[in-house]
XYZ file of C-alpha atoms in Angstrom:
745
model
C -61.928 35.333 -61.812
C -58.853 37.316 -60.816
C -60.974 39.451 -58.489
C -62.420 36.348 -56.803
C -58.921 34.924 -56.351
C -57.723 38.127 -54.680
C -60.759 38.135 -52.387
C -60.000 34.593 -51.285
C -56.427 35.558 -50.552
C -57.642 38.388 -48.323
C -60.197 36.220 -46.551
C -57.931 33.186 -46.158
C -56.307 34.313 -42.868
C -59.733 35.019 -41.360
C -61.175 31.694 -42.521
C -58.159 29.894 -41.149
C -58.577 31.775 -37.898
C -62.249 30.870 -37.557
C -61.461 27.200 -38.167
C -59.127 27.126 -35.159
C -62.045 27.792 -32.785
C -64.306 24.983 -31.635
C -67.493 26.987 -31.080
C -69.253 24.049 -29.475
C -66.561 23.918 -26.787
C -66.870 27.664 -26.294
C -70.641 27.427 -25.867
C -70.143 24.555 -23.422
C -68.216 26.862 -21.082
C -70.825 29.624 -21.081
C -72.661 30.326 -17.863
C -76.047 29.210 -19.189
C -74.646 25.793 -20.103
C -72.652 25.280 -16.919
C -75.374 26.673 -14.666
C -77.647 23.752 -15.523
C -74.907 21.348 -14.425
C -73.931 23.269 -11.291
C -77.515 23.708 -10.125
C -77.789 19.966 -9.575
C -75.941 20.458 -6.271
C -77.702 23.711 -5.332
C -78.457 24.341 -1.667
C -81.450 26.347 -0.487
C -81.239 27.129 3.230
C -83.596 29.130 5.441
C -84.544 29.570 9.072
C -87.684 28.092 10.554
C -89.591 30.922 12.177
C -89.521 31.102 15.935
C -86.731 28.581 16.400
C -83.030 27.771 16.492
C -83.515 25.357 13.590
C -82.838 25.796 9.907
C -83.778 23.663 6.967
C -82.031 23.182 3.681
C -82.793 21.383 0.448
C -80.246 19.648 -1.756
C -80.738 17.020 -4.440
C -84.478 17.219 -3.829
C -84.231 16.215 -0.142
C -84.989 18.440 2.852
C -82.915 18.413 6.012
C -83.363 19.914 9.475
C -80.347 21.358 11.329
C -80.184 22.349 14.987
C -78.028 25.497 15.093
C -77.075 24.844 18.718
C -75.394 21.502 18.047
C -75.054 21.189 14.282
C -77.053 17.969 14.429
C -79.040 17.323 11.269
C -81.640 14.800 10.174
C -84.187 14.445 7.381
C -86.971 16.990 7.725
C -89.426 14.537 6.151
C -88.518 10.855 6.016
C -90.966 9.919 3.275
C -91.524 12.847 0.917
C -93.831 10.836 -1.368
C -96.182 10.069 1.508
C -96.040 13.715 2.593
C -97.141 14.842 -0.878
C -99.966 12.321 -1.006
C -101.315 13.616 2.307
C -100.927 17.192 1.137
C -102.892 16.510 -2.047
C -105.763 14.975 -0.096
C -105.948 17.986 2.232
C -105.696 20.673 -0.448
C -106.682 19.065 -3.754
C -103.507 20.626 -5.122
C -101.848 18.192 -7.527
C -98.985 20.514 -8.540
C -96.713 19.455 -5.671
C -94.262 16.640 -6.473
C -92.150 14.537 -4.107
C -88.887 15.368 -5.853
C -89.761 19.049 -6.163
C -91.265 20.045 -2.850
C -91.921 23.753 -2.455
C -91.563 24.302 1.245
C -91.208 27.813 2.596
C -92.475 29.788 5.572
C -92.274 26.819 7.947
C -92.719 27.574 11.633
C -91.965 25.745 14.873
C -93.826 26.276 18.128
C -91.742 26.785 21.304
C -88.645 25.603 19.444
C -90.130 22.094 19.280
C -88.793 20.394 16.150
C -91.147 17.421 16.427
C -93.822 19.351 14.523
C -93.700 22.082 11.957
C -96.501 24.349 10.848
C -97.093 25.344 7.248
C -99.600 27.435 5.317
C -100.182 26.708 1.657
C -103.136 26.662 -0.737
C -105.028 28.707 1.883
C -104.723 25.816 4.340
C -102.889 25.910 7.662
C -101.313 22.500 8.332
C -99.181 20.795 10.928
C -96.789 17.924 10.265
C -95.815 15.473 12.993
C -92.293 14.350 12.126
C -92.472 11.294 14.375
C -95.715 9.869 12.999
C -95.203 11.404 9.522
C -98.780 12.666 9.628
C -99.817 15.886 7.886
C -103.088 17.350 9.191
C -105.043 20.568 9.148
C -104.092 22.813 12.067
C -106.898 24.410 14.046
C -104.718 25.802 16.811
C -103.798 29.454 17.302
C -101.754 30.928 14.460
C -98.152 30.447 15.579
C -96.911 32.966 13.028
C -98.490 35.887 14.851
C -95.809 38.009 16.431
C -95.537 41.094 18.575
C -96.328 44.371 16.926
C -93.378 46.571 16.138
C -93.432 50.234 17.126
C -93.537 52.516 14.090
C -90.814 55.122 14.087
C -91.543 56.321 10.557
C -90.996 59.934 9.659
C -94.657 60.674 9.186
C -96.887 61.405 6.222
C -96.020 63.704 3.363
C -99.653 64.854 3.327
C -101.227 65.103 6.794
C -100.026 65.437 10.355
C -100.728 62.329 12.421
C -103.543 64.119 14.260
C -104.984 65.265 10.905
C -105.018 68.932 11.974
C -102.912 70.082 9.043
C -102.578 68.978 5.446
C -99.750 69.986 3.125
C -100.865 70.726 -0.399
C -98.922 71.581 -3.501
C -99.486 73.154 -6.847
C -97.001 72.370 -9.610
C -94.040 73.942 -7.806
C -95.027 75.488 -4.445
C -96.413 74.529 -1.038
C -99.799 75.400 0.479
C -100.980 74.369 3.968
C -104.568 73.716 4.978
C -105.836 74.072 8.525
C -108.324 71.218 8.612
C -110.115 72.748 11.593
C -110.906 76.039 9.866
C -110.526 74.973 6.255
C -108.190 77.909 5.602
C -105.530 77.360 2.888
C -102.360 79.438 2.950
C -99.594 79.557 0.363
C -96.176 79.053 1.979
C -93.605 79.244 -0.823
C -93.436 81.395 -3.924
C -90.038 80.638 -5.467
C -90.628 77.128 -6.756
C -89.994 76.613 -10.449
C -89.035 74.021 -13.057
C -85.958 72.165 -11.821
C -86.306 73.713 -8.343
C -89.683 72.589 -7.051
C -91.147 71.884 -3.634
C -93.371 69.299 -5.293
C -92.997 66.002 -7.106
C -91.999 66.175 -10.764
C -95.306 64.464 -11.613
C -97.358 67.187 -9.864
C -100.177 68.759 -11.863
C -100.704 72.503 -11.996
C -103.506 72.535 -9.452
C -103.534 72.793 -5.655
C -104.041 69.277 -4.336
C -102.948 66.651 -1.839
C -100.084 64.399 -2.928
C -98.167 67.061 -4.843
C -95.887 68.145 -1.999
C -92.742 66.039 -1.614
C -91.636 66.781 1.974
C -92.588 65.160 5.301
C -94.365 66.090 8.500
C -92.587 65.555 11.824
C -95.274 66.320 14.354
C -96.517 69.757 13.349
C -93.255 70.621 11.590
C -92.913 70.141 7.841
C -89.496 69.579 6.252
C -88.626 69.640 2.565
C -85.155 69.275 1.053
C -85.179 70.753 -2.432
C -82.757 69.606 -5.118
C -82.278 72.726 -7.211
C -81.149 71.681 -10.696
C -82.568 74.753 -12.430
C -79.161 75.932 -13.675
C -77.592 72.527 -14.341
C -76.719 71.817 -17.950
C -78.536 69.157 -19.944
C -77.493 65.907 -21.555
C -79.273 65.115 -24.815
C -79.782 61.585 -26.114
C -81.568 60.682 -29.354
C -83.466 57.387 -29.312
C -83.450 56.446 -33.001
C -85.498 53.285 -32.445
C -88.468 55.123 -30.940
C -91.347 54.756 -33.387
C -91.347 56.482 -36.739
C -89.568 59.552 -35.427
C -86.464 59.552 -33.209
C -87.166 60.743 -29.669
C -85.048 63.310 -27.848
C -84.301 62.435 -24.227
C -83.081 65.153 -21.872
C -81.656 64.928 -18.356
C -79.640 67.173 -16.067
C -75.975 66.214 -16.022
C -73.424 68.491 -14.294
C -69.840 68.129 -15.507
C -66.624 68.354 -13.463
C -65.560 71.896 -12.530
C -68.665 73.456 -14.048
C -70.027 76.542 -12.345
C -73.650 75.470 -12.257
C -74.251 72.275 -10.273
C -77.046 71.084 -8.025
C -77.915 73.328 -5.064
C -79.921 72.398 -1.970
C -82.569 74.276 -0.005
C -83.932 73.031 3.326
C -87.408 74.433 3.898
C -88.897 74.364 7.412
C -92.454 75.166 8.462
C -93.951 75.097 11.977
C -97.736 74.814 11.765
C -98.168 75.776 15.442
C -96.461 79.146 15.000
C -97.215 79.645 11.323
C -93.540 80.382 10.634
C -91.857 79.016 7.507
C -88.468 79.677 5.976
C -85.509 78.298 4.067
C -82.984 77.405 6.754
C -79.429 78.805 6.596
C -77.649 75.470 6.179
C -75.075 76.577 3.607
C -71.593 75.920 4.943
C -69.710 74.862 1.815
C -70.043 76.212 -1.696
C -71.896 73.734 -3.912
C -72.328 71.333 -1.000
C -74.252 68.050 -1.050
C -76.962 67.563 1.602
C -78.665 64.340 2.726
C -81.488 64.129 5.288
C -81.947 61.322 7.804
C -85.635 60.617 8.446
C -85.141 58.380 11.498
C -87.320 59.309 14.467
C -85.048 61.104 16.954
C -87.676 63.111 18.833
C -87.350 66.864 18.477
C -84.283 66.571 16.271
C -83.631 65.667 12.658
C -80.135 64.851 11.445
C -78.534 65.587 8.097
C -75.099 65.584 6.497
C -73.500 68.226 4.314
C -70.373 67.591 2.271
C -68.137 70.031 0.462
C -67.654 69.910 -3.290
C -64.055 68.690 -3.085
C -65.354 65.670 -1.104
C -62.779 65.961 1.699
C -64.948 67.453 4.472
C -68.284 66.200 5.798
C -70.398 67.379 8.714
C -73.198 65.698 10.610
C -75.687 68.339 11.700
C -78.840 68.271 13.760
C -81.913 70.401 13.256
C -84.010 71.335 16.302
C -87.464 70.918 14.806
C -89.488 73.341 17.003
C -87.298 76.353 16.142
C -85.381 75.402 12.985
C -82.017 75.910 14.718
C -79.102 73.983 13.122
C -75.910 72.897 14.874
C -72.865 70.830 13.892
C -72.404 67.538 15.736
C -69.408 65.855 14.021
C -66.988 67.087 11.383
C -64.928 64.614 9.353
C -61.949 65.744 7.267
C -60.095 63.210 5.124
C -57.512 64.067 2.489
C -57.355 63.710 -0.445
C -61.004 62.637 -0.429
C -63.547 60.828 1.692
C -64.309 57.194 1.031
C -67.851 57.872 -0.149
C -68.434 54.186 -0.913
C -67.969 52.963 2.655
C -68.866 56.027 4.727
C -71.939 55.715 6.896
C -73.353 56.451 10.324
C -76.124 55.094 12.506
C -78.232 56.857 15.111
C -78.934 54.691 18.152
C -81.132 55.178 21.209
C -83.200 57.646 19.161
C -80.198 59.834 18.465
C -78.670 59.852 21.920
C -75.586 58.123 20.491
C -74.013 57.942 17.058
C -71.964 55.197 15.413
C -69.669 56.932 12.922
C -67.436 55.519 10.179
C -64.056 57.171 9.642
C -60.858 56.501 7.703
C -58.772 58.712 10.016
C -56.253 55.923 10.693
C -55.886 55.177 6.983
C -58.327 52.281 7.275
C -62.051 52.439 7.917
C -63.334 51.936 11.460
C -66.434 52.696 13.497
C -66.417 55.152 16.399
C -68.950 55.910 19.143
C -70.058 59.517 19.782
C -72.679 61.116 21.995
C -75.296 63.379 20.426
C -73.216 66.472 21.162
C -70.346 65.196 19.045
C -68.108 64.047 21.886
C -66.019 61.016 20.936
C -66.492 58.201 23.435
C -64.274 55.528 21.919
C -63.259 53.598 18.836
C -65.453 50.502 18.356
C -63.805 48.335 15.690
C -60.196 47.152 15.774
C -57.442 45.740 13.579
C -54.399 47.323 11.933
C -55.184 45.695 8.575
C -58.954 45.508 8.871
C -61.292 47.785 6.901
C -64.758 47.939 8.441
C -67.583 47.788 5.921
C -71.360 47.774 6.148
C -73.093 47.339 9.514
C -75.403 44.311 9.331
C -77.077 44.486 12.728
C -77.042 46.648 15.849
C -78.014 45.100 19.192
C -78.801 48.159 21.295
C -79.667 46.182 24.449
C -76.388 44.266 24.464
C -74.544 47.272 23.014
C -72.825 45.527 20.173
C -72.855 45.559 16.378
C -72.234 43.049 13.624
C -70.334 44.353 10.624
C -68.576 43.191 7.471
C -64.801 43.563 7.452
C -62.066 43.214 4.831
C -58.455 42.174 5.321
C -58.930 39.219 7.674
C -55.778 37.178 8.233
C -57.586 33.983 7.172
C -58.167 35.341 3.676
C -56.158 34.702 0.544
C -57.555 37.939 -0.877
C -57.865 40.979 1.442
C -61.183 41.832 -0.200
C -62.899 38.655 0.918
C -65.813 39.628 3.166
C -65.793 38.416 6.768
C -68.233 39.172 9.567
C -67.401 40.410 13.062
C -69.190 41.246 16.283
C -67.867 44.169 18.310
C -68.983 45.737 21.588
C -69.785 49.441 21.577
C -67.052 50.097 24.146
C -64.396 48.763 21.796
C -63.093 46.210 24.290
C -64.187 43.058 22.457
C -64.258 42.184 18.786
C -64.543 38.667 17.429
C -64.682 37.185 13.959
C -67.888 35.267 13.248
C -66.939 33.540 10.018
C -64.257 30.939 9.377
C -62.881 29.612 6.120
C -60.741 30.989 3.300
C -63.309 32.614 1.026
C -65.750 35.497 0.868
C -68.665 35.172 3.269
C -72.336 36.076 3.479
C -74.524 35.684 6.578
C -78.246 34.984 6.770
C -79.385 35.671 10.342
C -82.018 33.909 12.378
C -84.868 36.176 13.382
C -83.435 36.803 16.872
C -79.901 37.293 15.497
C -78.505 34.624 17.810
C -77.421 32.381 14.927
C -76.572 32.777 11.263
C -76.184 30.687 8.133
C -72.712 31.383 6.760
C -72.242 30.664 3.059
C -68.754 31.206 1.702
C -66.887 30.420 -1.493
C -64.042 31.392 -3.809
C -63.716 31.430 -7.565
C -61.988 28.045 -7.329
C -64.241 26.605 -4.584
C -68.036 26.107 -4.643
C -70.104 27.333 -1.729
C -69.711 25.859 1.761
C -72.480 26.285 4.350
C -71.883 26.676 8.086
C -74.170 27.536 10.937
C -72.666 30.056 13.361
C -73.473 31.072 16.933
C -73.193 34.843 17.405
C -72.463 34.484 21.125
C -69.983 31.653 20.642
C -68.652 31.976 17.068
C -65.882 29.437 17.602
C -68.722 26.937 17.812
C -69.674 26.603 14.147
C -70.797 23.606 12.146
C -70.666 22.778 8.459
C -73.991 21.352 7.332
C -73.727 21.329 3.525
C -71.557 22.178 0.564
C -71.928 22.379 -3.160
C -69.745 20.246 -5.370
C -67.899 20.818 -8.630
C -67.889 17.092 -9.437
C -70.543 17.395 -12.155
C -68.908 20.537 -13.512
C -65.600 18.769 -13.916
C -67.307 15.850 -15.597
C -68.770 18.347 -18.068
C -65.306 19.688 -18.880
C -65.104 22.639 -16.505
C -61.856 23.609 -14.782
C -61.520 26.088 -11.975
C -59.850 29.388 -12.830
C -56.489 30.179 -11.230
C -56.381 32.632 -8.331
C -53.750 35.280 -9.061
C -51.494 37.079 -6.599
C -48.858 39.379 -8.134
C -46.843 42.445 -7.134
C -47.844 45.838 -8.485
C -45.442 47.895 -10.561
C -43.936 49.214 -7.303
C -42.923 45.591 -6.477
C -44.420 46.076 -2.996
C -48.202 46.208 -3.159
C -49.921 42.866 -3.724
C -52.624 42.662 -6.361
C -55.266 39.947 -6.633
C -57.447 38.537 -9.358
C -58.321 35.569 -11.544
C -56.757 33.847 -14.556
C -58.890 31.804 -16.962
C -57.276 29.098 -19.103
C -58.535 26.889 -21.944
C -59.726 23.599 -20.490
C -57.600 21.794 -23.076
C -54.505 23.856 -22.297
C -51.288 22.532 -23.850
C -48.425 23.963 -21.809
C -45.987 23.323 -24.643
C -47.782 25.858 -26.842
C -48.002 29.643 -26.745
C -51.301 31.413 -26.069
C -52.227 35.062 -26.564
C -53.304 36.836 -23.380
C -56.263 39.185 -22.901
C -56.542 41.422 -19.856
C -60.153 42.138 -18.899
C -59.902 45.398 -16.965
C -61.833 47.749 -14.719
C -59.906 50.446 -12.818
C -62.502 51.444 -10.206
C -62.076 53.479 -8.069
C -65.468 52.639 -6.582
C -65.139 48.905 -7.312
C -62.561 46.677 -9.013
C -65.179 44.191 -10.330
C -62.988 41.196 -9.510
C -65.210 38.161 -8.809
C -64.545 36.731 -5.346
C -67.434 34.369 -4.725
C -67.856 31.276 -6.902
C -69.003 32.418 -10.347
C -69.356 30.561 -13.627
C -67.971 32.190 -16.793
C -67.782 35.614 -15.168
C -68.630 38.245 -17.860
C -67.803 35.605 -20.483
C -64.127 35.309 -19.548
C -63.990 31.510 -19.277
C -65.782 30.951 -22.584
C -63.451 33.529 -24.166
C -60.453 31.614 -22.826
C -61.848 28.423 -24.344
C -61.242 29.913 -27.771
C -57.503 29.623 -27.153
C -56.676 32.595 -24.938
C -55.323 33.196 -21.476
C -57.740 35.716 -19.943
C -56.961 37.597 -16.748
C -58.887 39.949 -14.484
C -56.498 41.459 -11.918
C -57.029 44.643 -9.924
C -54.677 47.640 -10.248
C -53.816 50.040 -7.443
C -56.476 52.683 -6.993
C -59.274 50.321 -7.989
C -61.021 49.495 -4.739
C -62.245 51.264 -1.575
C -61.875 48.074 0.492
C -58.109 48.146 1.072
C -57.574 51.413 2.871
C -56.970 55.030 1.920
C -53.505 54.682 0.375
C -54.614 51.944 -2.004
C -57.931 53.585 -2.786
C -56.536 57.051 -3.483
C -53.556 55.919 -5.569
C -55.029 57.426 -8.745
C -56.092 60.745 -7.218
C -55.061 63.605 -9.486
C -54.321 61.237 -12.385
C -57.648 59.935 -13.550
C -56.259 58.440 -16.729
C -52.863 56.767 -16.383
C -52.932 55.368 -12.845
C -54.009 51.741 -13.564
C -52.101 50.871 -16.737
C -48.566 50.350 -15.379
C -49.912 47.742 -12.951
C -51.771 45.916 -15.718
C -48.692 45.742 -17.928
C -46.554 44.604 -14.982
C -49.127 41.935 -14.074
C -49.060 40.496 -17.601
C -45.247 40.466 -17.637
C -45.135 38.806 -14.204
C -47.579 36.090 -15.213
C -45.658 35.463 -18.448
C -42.517 34.888 -16.377
C -44.410 32.335 -14.290
C -46.276 30.637 -17.108
C -44.182 30.090 -20.290
C -47.316 29.326 -22.323
C -48.255 33.056 -22.258
C -47.200 34.794 -25.473
C -46.068 38.363 -24.745
C -46.016 39.165 -28.440
C -49.824 38.805 -28.561
C -51.365 40.907 -25.793
C -54.965 42.145 -25.847
C -56.986 44.292 -23.470
C -60.746 44.562 -23.063
C -63.034 46.622 -20.876
C -66.414 48.267 -20.449
C -67.180 51.703 -18.987
C -64.162 52.603 -16.833
C -62.591 49.470 -18.281
C -63.249 50.853 -21.745
C -61.338 54.037 -21.016
C -58.552 51.985 -19.373
C -58.262 49.700 -22.412
C -57.708 52.690 -24.707
C -55.319 54.329 -22.228
C -53.222 51.163 -22.154
C -53.186 50.878 -25.952
C -51.995 54.490 -26.265
C -49.560 54.459 -23.312
C -47.814 51.204 -24.232
C -48.490 50.987 -27.999
C -45.798 48.364 -28.618
C -46.993 46.114 -25.795
C -50.778 45.983 -26.249
C -51.541 44.758 -29.755
C -55.353 44.593 -29.715
C -57.896 46.561 -27.682
C -61.677 46.321 -27.283
C -63.238 49.339 -25.592
C -66.956 49.646 -24.827
C -68.778 52.653 -23.367
C -65.525 54.236 -22.205
C -65.349 57.590 -20.395
C -62.357 58.701 -22.454
C -62.714 62.342 -21.415
C -63.635 62.648 -17.750
C -63.994 66.406 -18.145
C -67.226 65.541 -19.946
C -68.341 62.815 -17.601
C -70.494 63.167 -14.484
C -69.419 65.770 -11.899
C -69.073 63.551 -8.837
C -66.776 61.089 -10.605
C -64.156 63.481 -11.879
C -64.172 65.843 -8.911
C -64.019 63.076 -6.328
C -61.336 60.921 -7.887
C -59.255 63.540 -9.679
C -59.858 66.673 -7.612
C -61.301 70.109 -8.211
C -59.428 72.276 -10.667
C -59.762 74.373 -13.742
C -62.135 73.255 -16.458
C -60.393 70.639 -18.571
C -57.813 69.765 -15.933
C -58.319 66.001 -16.208
C -56.027 64.347 -18.787
C -57.855 62.598 -21.615
C -57.275 59.687 -23.959
C -57.739 62.086 -26.870
C -54.391 63.683 -26.069
C -52.671 60.345 -26.740
C -54.491 59.511 -29.986
C -51.348 59.807 -32.123
C -49.769 56.883 -30.230
C -52.104 54.203 -31.590
C -50.266 51.380 -33.344
C -52.365 48.307 -32.571
C -55.870 47.288 -33.555
C -58.665 48.980 -31.646
C -62.424 48.503 -31.553
C -64.608 51.264 -30.035
C -68.190 50.418 -29.043
C -71.004 52.511 -27.598
C -74.727 52.251 -27.089
C -76.514 55.162 -28.722
C -78.862 55.844 -25.757
C -76.247 55.539 -22.998
C -77.034 58.264 -20.440
C -74.372 57.074 -17.985
C -71.303 57.411 -20.191
C -72.874 59.226 -23.149
C -71.896 58.309 -26.733
C -70.235 61.735 -26.868
C -67.177 60.301 -25.165
C -66.642 57.498 -27.677
C -67.466 59.735 -30.651
C -64.884 62.304 -29.567
C -62.333 59.545 -29.087
C -63.071 58.433 -32.632
C -62.727 62.003 -33.848
C -59.311 62.351 -32.195
C -58.105 59.156 -33.863
C -59.455 60.262 -37.236
C -57.636 63.578 -36.955
C -54.409 61.643 -36.477
C -55.182 59.426 -39.461
C -55.492 56.323 -37.286
C -57.281 53.200 -38.458
C -59.703 51.623 -35.997
C -63.082 49.893 -35.861
C -66.217 51.566 -34.483
C -69.540 49.945 -33.579
C -72.685 51.757 -32.442
C -75.300 49.491 -30.841
C -78.753 51.001 -31.539
C -81.138 51.102 -28.583
C -78.452 50.107 -26.086
C -77.808 52.126 -22.946
C -74.803 51.617 -20.667
C -75.679 47.945 -20.321
C -74.489 46.862 -23.750
C -74.277 43.159 -22.963
C -76.015 40.834 -25.417
C -75.078 37.664 -27.349
C -74.162 39.898 -30.290
C -71.879 42.051 -28.128
C -70.246 38.990 -26.546
C -69.494 37.476 -29.922
C -68.259 40.801 -31.240
C -65.556 40.600 -28.549
C -64.782 36.980 -29.418
C -64.446 37.544 -33.141
C -62.374 40.683 -32.752
C -59.759 38.979 -30.615
C -59.887 35.773 -32.645
C -59.247 37.583 -35.907
C -56.523 39.821 -34.506
C -54.724 37.767 -31.829
C -54.995 34.083 -32.744
C -53.875 34.616 -36.338
C -52.875 38.272 -36.449
C -52.313 39.910 -39.796
C -50.305 43.060 -40.372
C -51.860 46.192 -41.800
C -51.274 49.914 -42.053
C -52.288 51.756 -38.884
C -52.159 55.267 -40.358
C -54.424 55.295 -43.393
C -53.365 58.778 -44.446
C -49.633 58.081 -44.497
C -50.099 54.395 -45.436
C -47.797 53.108 -42.708
């Protein structure tokens, strides 16, 4: 009886804690629950082929919009009658009036009075004036002009079928189809350094070779991983016996990393060789298979990721020359860098961060700079969406527009090649996405924010100031179901100068007279900050977590994103552990000064992958500030993580030069949960296990969960509730306990 009484005393705080959470309310804020409500106002918009018209469906009704004027009208006045006619023509009874499935509609000569539609193997035409649906016996209006094929050619035969490339398991053999003679070309292929596909069988046959013909020239870029070290993963759930999985995984500053060989063979001359393309030690090489006549382009990048060259290979002779060299310290923005060959390689559009912010530049094919294309002191040019070679202009995504609340909202721009004209195509404070008409003269612009459902405009590319809103989604039903929009956050970084942006989630029944624990959901980048910008319900479970009685924030730190220019992006270079945590702590303190309901005595931090390593770093750097941490799949020792990550974002140096969380293990004072999937081959379990070992050696108490069968994507209902319970039991009603279980203190 005494033992039972003691057990109840121990469990009482946890039982009390669980009773403070209304799990039904929590479930009501989950994405699956809210999605059903939000989808009532969903909009499905698409272009009608061969026209300046678009159609969209909302609340079960279809509408037709003229992109030139913004004028809209019902696509079908009587949908019930339309379905009845359709059923008679096709004998298909699955179509319903309130759930029409219309897609692939076409207009003829931009005439909106009739649309053409193929379904159930029937081609039909609908007269919108008479509301008559009939079988269409006219010429197929969907037939279009053939498009010239500029593909790189076959991996097996030349286009004239004179030569066929064969392969055994590792090496190349060429067959002269006129004489039938087969000749072996390479002799150095081996496991991990093959001229053939990994699936190739040990017999000479077609389909084994993995290169490409360009005319009578064959090109193969070999990835030589023969000396790269292995990663070993044991799949314990595989049948009766665990299965060992092996993959190549080079580590930062290791001697043996991937090497590249560019093999060239000219069937007309019979000459074949590995080309002397090595410029940088341990360089990375990427081929461009676009058809540029007698030339093929490729890039090579040095191992320290601060120098990149665009080269061209003269196919008839195998001669290689440098066209453009790009040097950017401390490292290139590998997430945004790109180039495009235009006019079959006569000109080159090249992305560069030479001004501190990304822009596109125009070069000729000899590497002579013609001019800068994109403009804007605060604008970062992103992905090119469309290139109009005839009108010599491009459409690209840009970040930092003056309309935007958040500089990482995506906007679209059109810019002339000569750099003299650039114009924004999208209007409205939110992040945008364009869906172009087939001729790229118009676009559907859908934009939103975390606190604003999607708005739909139609935009003219030639006259972007002439844009029309034709639909928008509503949050009316969401609000009726108890949803509240999250709060957009704008705070200074720890330097009190740089602005940081993110989202704050609050309980829908927030009582501002009470105090709430705060949880920071973190991800430090640098390749992406994982802050939601477009309208998203319960992003990664943050809103439903807040509903338990927490304030949950997701705010970027400096160094987290490539979209704000080189200084922001490279903030953490050389310090691939500590760089994000001061900003996170400062953000929490700033928000607590603004919102008195935030309780600074109960601060939690949670993250996955890079966010997992950041959560532990924060717990160990500010042990009196962060009380509870949840870390999943964290790369706690980046010396043992993938090569490109550590070397790009920290820099090349001696083995073990990157600081690790293990070095701070003695600082732990709060409550920490470590989680890993046991078959994670992205951030291997090794990292979390060694973090656990470091804590054990310091006598630190912590929780550890291994999720069997889970790779890097650990998300599941069990995982989500593991997070919820851990913070509930340790932040809502925290109990004190010894942290060091060896010293009992």
